[in-house]
Short mmCIF file of C-alpha atoms in Angstrom, two decimals:
data_model
loop_
_atom_site.label_atom_id
_atom_site.label_comp_id
_atom_site.label_asym_id
_atom_site.label_seq_id
_atom_site.Cartn_x
_atom_site.Cartn_y
_atom_site.Cartn_z
CA UNK A 1 69.76 -22.43 -1.40
CA UNK A 2 69.59 -22.43 -5.18
CA UNK A 3 66.38 -24.53 -5.11
CA UNK A 4 64.75 -22.00 -2.76
CA UNK A 5 65.60 -19.11 -5.09
CA UNK A 6 64.20 -20.94 -8.10
CA UNK A 7 60.92 -21.74 -6.35
CA UNK A 8 60.34 -18.08 -5.41
CA UNK A 9 59.03 -16.96 -8.85
CA UNK A 10 56.76 -20.00 -8.95
CA UNK A 11 55.30 -19.02 -5.57
CA UNK A 12 54.63 -15.48 -6.80
CA UNK A 13 53.01 -16.82 -9.95
CA UNK A 14 50.77 -19.10 -7.88
CA UNK A 15 49.72 -16.22 -5.62
CA UNK A 16 48.99 -14.08 -8.66
CA UNK A 17 46.77 -16.77 -10.15
CA UNK A 18 44.90 -17.18 -6.85
CA UNK A 19 44.34 -13.41 -6.62
CA UNK A 20 43.00 -13.34 -10.18
CA UNK A 21 40.56 -16.14 -9.40
CA UNK A 22 39.44 -14.38 -6.20
CA UNK A 23 38.90 -11.13 -8.08
CA UNK A 24 36.82 -12.92 -10.72
CA UNK A 25 34.78 -14.66 -7.99
CA UNK A 26 34.08 -11.37 -6.20
CA UNK A 27 32.95 -9.70 -9.42
CA UNK A 28 30.73 -12.69 -10.19
CA UNK A 29 29.08 -12.53 -6.74
CA UNK A 30 28.48 -8.77 -7.04
CA UNK A 31 26.85 -9.26 -10.45
CA UNK A 32 24.59 -11.97 -9.02
CA UNK A 33 23.61 -9.73 -6.09
CA UNK A 34 22.73 -6.87 -8.45
CA UNK A 35 20.69 -9.24 -10.61
CA UNK A 36 18.87 -10.53 -7.52
CA UNK A 37 18.08 -6.99 -6.35
CA UNK A 38 16.80 -6.10 -9.83
CA UNK A 39 14.56 -9.18 -9.81
CA UNK A 40 13.20 -8.26 -6.37
CA UNK A 41 12.37 -4.75 -7.59
CA UNK A 42 10.68 -6.15 -10.70
CA UNK A 43 8.64 -8.56 -8.56
CA UNK A 44 7.56 -5.77 -6.21
CA UNK A 45 6.51 -3.63 -9.19
CA UNK A 46 4.48 -6.54 -10.61
CA UNK A 47 2.72 -7.00 -7.25
CA UNK A 48 1.90 -3.29 -7.17
CA UNK A 49 0.51 -3.41 -10.74
CA UNK A 50 -1.56 -6.49 -9.95
CA UNK A 51 -3.04 -4.82 -6.88
CA UNK A 52 -3.79 -1.68 -8.90
CA UNK A 53 -5.52 -3.72 -11.62
CA UNK A 54 -7.54 -5.76 -9.12
CA UNK A 55 -5.97 -9.07 -10.12
CA UNK A 56 -5.91 -10.11 -6.46
CA UNK A 57 -9.71 -9.97 -6.14
CA UNK A 58 -10.12 -13.67 -6.94
CA UNK A 59 -7.45 -14.58 -4.40
CA UNK A 60 -9.14 -12.41 -1.80
CA UNK A 61 -12.54 -14.05 -2.49
CA UNK A 62 -11.03 -17.50 -2.14
CA UNK A 63 -9.33 -16.51 1.11
CA UNK A 64 -12.56 -15.06 2.47
CA UNK A 65 -14.45 -18.20 1.52
CA UNK A 66 -11.88 -20.38 3.26
CA UNK A 67 -11.93 -18.14 6.33
CA UNK A 68 -15.72 -18.34 6.56
CA UNK A 69 -15.53 -22.12 6.28
CA UNK A 70 -12.93 -22.31 9.05
CA UNK A 71 -15.06 -20.03 11.25
CA UNK A 72 -18.05 -22.31 10.72
CA UNK A 73 -16.00 -25.37 11.68
CA UNK A 74 -14.64 -23.61 14.76
CA UNK A 75 -18.13 -22.53 15.83
CA UNK A 76 -19.38 -26.13 15.75
CA UNK A 77 -16.33 -27.66 17.41
CA UNK A 78 -16.88 -29.15 20.90
CA UNK A 79 -16.06 -26.75 23.72
CA UNK A 80 -13.51 -29.14 25.24
CA UNK A 81 -11.53 -29.08 21.99
CA UNK A 82 -11.74 -25.30 21.78
CA UNK A 83 -10.35 -24.90 25.29
CA UNK A 84 -7.43 -27.23 24.58
CA UNK A 85 -6.50 -25.22 21.47
CA UNK A 86 -6.55 -21.80 23.13
CA UNK A 87 -3.21 -20.01 23.41
CA UNK A 88 -3.10 -17.43 26.14
CA UNK A 89 -0.99 -14.34 25.55
CA UNK A 90 2.19 -14.21 27.62
CA UNK A 91 3.42 -10.66 28.29
CA UNK A 92 6.92 -12.06 28.74
CA UNK A 93 6.99 -12.61 24.97
CA UNK A 94 5.74 -9.11 24.18
CA UNK A 95 7.55 -7.26 21.37
CA UNK A 96 6.66 -3.68 20.48
CA UNK A 97 8.19 -1.92 17.47
CA UNK A 98 8.05 1.86 17.41
CA UNK A 99 9.20 2.66 13.86
CA UNK A 100 9.41 6.31 14.70
CA UNK A 101 8.88 9.08 12.14
CA UNK A 102 11.56 11.80 12.44
CA UNK A 103 10.58 15.01 14.24
CA UNK A 104 7.26 13.83 15.64
CA UNK A 105 8.25 13.97 19.31
CA UNK A 106 9.73 10.49 19.09
CA UNK A 107 12.76 11.25 21.26
CA UNK A 108 10.58 12.53 24.10
CA UNK A 109 8.38 9.46 23.96
CA UNK A 110 11.29 7.02 23.67
CA UNK A 111 12.92 8.56 26.74
CA UNK A 112 9.82 7.61 28.72
CA UNK A 113 10.34 3.99 27.67
CA UNK A 114 13.98 4.17 28.83
CA UNK A 115 12.86 5.59 32.16
CA UNK A 116 10.28 2.83 32.69
CA UNK A 117 12.17 -0.22 31.45
CA UNK A 118 13.95 -1.10 34.71
CA UNK A 119 10.90 -0.78 36.95
CA UNK A 120 8.55 -2.52 34.49
CA UNK A 121 11.15 -5.15 33.54
CA UNK A 122 11.41 -4.86 29.77
CA UNK A 123 14.24 -4.13 27.34
CA UNK A 124 14.61 -1.05 25.16
CA UNK A 125 16.65 -1.57 22.00
CA UNK A 126 17.57 0.94 19.30
CA UNK A 127 17.37 -0.23 15.68
CA UNK A 128 20.52 0.93 13.88
CA UNK A 129 20.60 0.75 10.08
CA UNK A 130 23.48 1.30 7.66
CA UNK A 131 23.94 5.02 6.90
CA UNK A 132 20.71 5.67 8.86
CA UNK A 133 18.65 4.37 5.95
CA UNK A 134 14.91 4.01 6.51
CA UNK A 135 14.72 0.75 4.52
CA UNK A 136 16.60 -2.57 4.47
CA UNK A 137 17.51 -4.97 1.70
CA UNK A 138 15.26 -8.03 1.50
CA UNK A 139 17.90 -10.32 3.03
CA UNK A 140 18.42 -7.87 5.91
CA UNK A 141 14.67 -7.75 6.51
CA UNK A 142 14.64 -11.52 6.86
CA UNK A 143 17.53 -11.45 9.36
CA UNK A 144 15.78 -8.66 11.25
CA UNK A 145 12.57 -10.68 11.53
CA UNK A 146 14.40 -13.85 12.61
CA UNK A 147 16.51 -12.04 15.20
CA UNK A 148 13.64 -10.18 16.82
CA UNK A 149 11.36 -13.21 16.84
CA UNK A 150 13.93 -15.61 18.31
CA UNK A 151 15.83 -13.34 20.72
CA UNK A 152 14.00 -14.57 23.81
CA UNK A 153 16.68 -13.30 26.17
CA UNK A 154 15.65 -9.73 25.28
CA UNK A 155 11.92 -10.21 25.68
CA UNK A 156 9.75 -8.41 26.55
CA UNK A 157 11.21 -5.80 24.21
CA UNK A 158 10.55 -2.28 22.99
CA UNK A 159 12.37 -1.63 19.69
CA UNK A 160 12.62 1.86 18.25
CA UNK A 161 14.21 3.35 15.15
CA UNK A 162 13.55 5.36 11.99
CA UNK A 163 12.49 2.40 9.85
CA UNK A 164 9.72 1.65 7.37
CA UNK A 165 7.04 -0.86 8.36
CA UNK A 166 7.96 -4.56 7.97
CA UNK A 167 5.27 -7.24 7.75
CA UNK A 168 6.68 -10.17 9.73
CA UNK A 169 4.12 -12.62 8.32
CA UNK A 170 5.51 -12.00 4.84
CA UNK A 171 8.66 -13.78 5.99
CA UNK A 172 6.84 -16.74 7.50
CA UNK A 173 6.83 -15.54 11.10
CA UNK A 174 3.89 -16.66 13.20
CA UNK A 175 4.46 -13.88 15.72
CA UNK A 176 3.69 -10.37 14.48
CA UNK A 177 5.03 -7.70 16.86
CA UNK A 178 2.85 -4.87 18.09
CA UNK A 179 3.47 -1.69 16.07
CA UNK A 180 2.90 1.79 17.45
CA UNK A 181 3.74 5.23 16.09
CA UNK A 182 3.25 8.98 16.29
CA UNK A 183 2.39 11.33 13.43
CA UNK A 184 2.46 15.10 13.23
CA UNK A 185 0.85 17.87 11.21
CA UNK A 186 3.00 17.59 8.00
CA UNK A 187 4.03 21.23 7.66
CA UNK A 188 4.91 21.52 11.36
CA UNK A 189 7.01 18.37 11.08
CA UNK A 190 8.84 19.67 8.01
CA UNK A 191 9.63 23.02 9.65
CA UNK A 192 10.89 21.24 12.76
CA UNK A 193 13.12 18.98 10.66
CA UNK A 194 14.43 21.98 8.69
CA UNK A 195 15.70 23.74 11.82
CA UNK A 196 16.83 20.49 13.44
CA UNK A 197 19.36 20.02 10.63
CA UNK A 198 20.77 23.47 11.43
CA UNK A 199 20.56 23.78 15.20
CA UNK A 200 20.10 20.24 16.52
CA UNK A 201 18.21 19.67 19.76
CA UNK A 202 18.75 19.45 23.52
CA UNK A 203 19.11 15.67 23.45
CA UNK A 204 22.57 15.73 21.79
CA UNK A 205 23.57 19.40 21.76
CA UNK A 206 27.22 18.79 20.85
CA UNK A 207 26.53 16.71 17.77
CA UNK A 208 27.35 18.48 14.51
CA UNK A 209 24.33 18.59 12.20
CA UNK A 210 24.23 18.41 8.40
CA UNK A 211 23.32 22.06 7.86
CA UNK A 212 25.02 23.51 10.93
CA UNK A 213 26.00 27.13 10.34
CA UNK A 214 23.37 27.69 7.65
CA UNK A 215 21.32 30.73 8.75
CA UNK A 216 18.64 30.41 6.06
CA UNK A 217 15.06 30.58 7.37
CA UNK A 218 12.33 28.20 6.28
CA UNK A 219 10.46 31.04 4.56
CA UNK A 220 13.57 31.93 2.57
CA UNK A 221 14.01 28.26 1.67
CA UNK A 222 10.45 28.10 0.33
CA UNK A 223 10.76 31.34 -1.63
CA UNK A 224 13.96 30.09 -3.28
CA UNK A 225 12.32 26.71 -3.99
CA UNK A 226 15.18 24.81 -2.41
CA UNK A 227 14.92 20.99 -2.66
CA UNK A 228 14.53 20.45 1.09
CA UNK A 229 11.46 22.71 1.22
CA UNK A 230 9.52 21.44 -1.79
CA UNK A 231 5.94 20.23 -1.22
CA UNK A 232 7.08 16.64 -1.90
CA UNK A 233 8.83 16.68 1.48
CA UNK A 234 5.43 16.75 3.18
CA UNK A 235 5.08 13.13 2.05
CA UNK A 236 7.73 11.79 4.45
CA UNK A 237 5.35 10.23 7.00
CA UNK A 238 3.52 8.02 4.49
CA UNK A 239 6.41 5.62 3.65
CA UNK A 240 6.95 4.71 7.31
CA UNK A 241 3.50 3.11 7.30
CA UNK A 242 3.57 1.88 3.71
CA UNK A 243 6.74 -0.19 4.12
CA UNK A 244 9.74 -1.28 2.09
CA UNK A 245 8.26 -1.44 -1.39
CA UNK A 246 10.00 0.99 -3.74
CA UNK A 247 6.65 2.56 -4.64
CA UNK A 248 6.15 3.52 -0.98
CA UNK A 249 8.85 6.16 -1.29
CA UNK A 250 7.45 7.73 -4.46
CA UNK A 251 5.89 11.05 -3.33
CA UNK A 252 2.25 11.33 -4.31
CA UNK A 253 1.74 7.64 -5.08
CA UNK A 254 -1.92 6.73 -4.60
CA UNK A 255 -0.98 3.08 -4.12
CA UNK A 256 1.51 3.98 -1.37
CA UNK A 257 -1.11 6.09 0.41
CA UNK A 258 -3.68 3.30 0.33
CA UNK A 259 -1.11 0.73 1.49
CA UNK A 260 -0.06 3.01 4.36
CA UNK A 261 -3.69 3.44 5.42
CA UNK A 262 -4.27 -0.32 5.24
CA UNK A 263 -1.18 -1.07 7.37
CA UNK A 264 -2.11 1.60 9.90
CA UNK A 265 -5.59 0.18 10.42
CA UNK A 266 -4.56 -3.48 10.26
CA UNK A 267 -1.12 -3.71 11.86
CA UNK A 268 -0.82 -0.85 14.37
CA UNK A 269 -2.19 -1.04 17.89
CA UNK A 270 -2.06 2.72 18.50
CA UNK A 271 -1.06 5.68 16.32
CA UNK A 272 -1.07 8.98 18.17
CA UNK A 273 -0.71 12.63 17.28
CA UNK A 274 2.29 14.64 18.43
CA UNK A 275 -0.10 17.45 19.34
CA UNK A 276 -2.03 15.00 21.58
CA UNK A 277 0.83 12.94 22.98
CA UNK A 278 -0.65 12.82 26.46
CA UNK A 279 -3.70 10.98 25.11
CA UNK A 280 -1.43 8.64 23.16
CA UNK A 281 0.49 7.73 26.31
CA UNK A 282 -2.70 7.30 28.33
CA UNK A 283 -4.07 4.83 25.77
CA UNK A 284 -0.81 2.86 25.79
CA UNK A 285 -0.75 2.68 29.58
CA UNK A 286 -4.31 1.36 29.63
CA UNK A 287 -3.71 -1.07 26.75
CA UNK A 288 -0.22 -2.37 27.52
CA UNK A 289 0.16 -1.89 31.30
CA UNK A 290 2.96 -4.46 31.56
CA UNK A 291 5.23 -1.93 29.84
CA UNK A 292 3.65 1.48 30.25
CA UNK A 293 2.38 1.54 33.82
CA UNK A 294 3.50 4.90 35.19
CA UNK A 295 4.06 6.44 31.76
CA UNK A 296 1.36 9.09 32.06
CA UNK A 297 2.55 10.23 35.48
CA UNK A 298 6.09 10.40 34.13
CA UNK A 299 5.01 12.45 31.11
CA UNK A 300 2.94 14.87 33.18
CA UNK A 301 5.29 15.42 36.11
CA UNK A 302 8.65 13.94 35.18
CA UNK A 303 10.72 11.82 37.58
#
C-alpha cells in the first residue's frame, strides 16, 4: 500500500511531462501550417505578378509549338492506330459541377436536378464547406478533387454549392468535370441578396436569417453608405469564375476579371442568365440529355 502511494506523485509528474510535450507538438504543427499557408499565398502572388508582367509568354510559345508538333504527328499517324487510341465518352462517368452564385435563381434550377435525378438515374450532391466559405484551403481542394474523381459509386453526379472555380488539372487529375453556372444582372442580384438576408425565401421559410427583423430598405442602405450596399458588392459574381487565388476576391482586380473570363470561356460548358433561365435549361437538355431530359418541360409546367 505504501509503494502505491509513493508511485502516485511519479505518475502525475509523468502525465504532466507528456502533456507539456503534446502542447509543444501542437504549437509546432500550428506554426508549420501557418508558414505553409503563407508560402502558398506568396507563391500565388508571384504567379499573378508573372502573368501580369507577361513572363509566361515564353512558356506559352513553347507549349504551342509542342502542341502543333503533336497535332502534326497525330495527323500523319495510320488510321488503325488512331482508332485504337480513341476513348469514347461514357455518360456513366459524367460529373457536372454547378458552383452556384448566390441569388441567381440557383435554388430553382437545382430543384429541377433533384426532381430529375431518379428518372434520369444520376446523383445530386450538395457541396458543404466550413462556415459556408466560398473557398477551400489548398489541401482541402486536393481532397475535393480526389474524392469527386474517384467516387465512382456516385457517378454520374451533379454537384452543387456556393464555391469558387477549381481547376482539377492543376492537381494532376486527368478528368476535368463539366462546369455550368448562372449569372444575373449585378444590381438585381445585390438587391435580391439584401432582402434575402432579412426575409429569407420560400424554400426554407422557418430558417432565421442574418438580418432578420431589420426593416431597412435597400435605398436607405445606399443613402447611408452601409458596407453591404457599397459598389464593391457588385463584384461578387467574378470570384466564382476566377477561382481560389486570393487576388480573385479583390474587388476591381483587372487580373481577376481576365482570369474569370478565361475560365468561363475555357472551362464552362454553359453559363446562362437568370433572366433567360428557360434558354439555359433548353441548351442543357439538348447538350447533356443523359441528365437533363425533361428539364424544360418541368421548368415550364412543373410536375
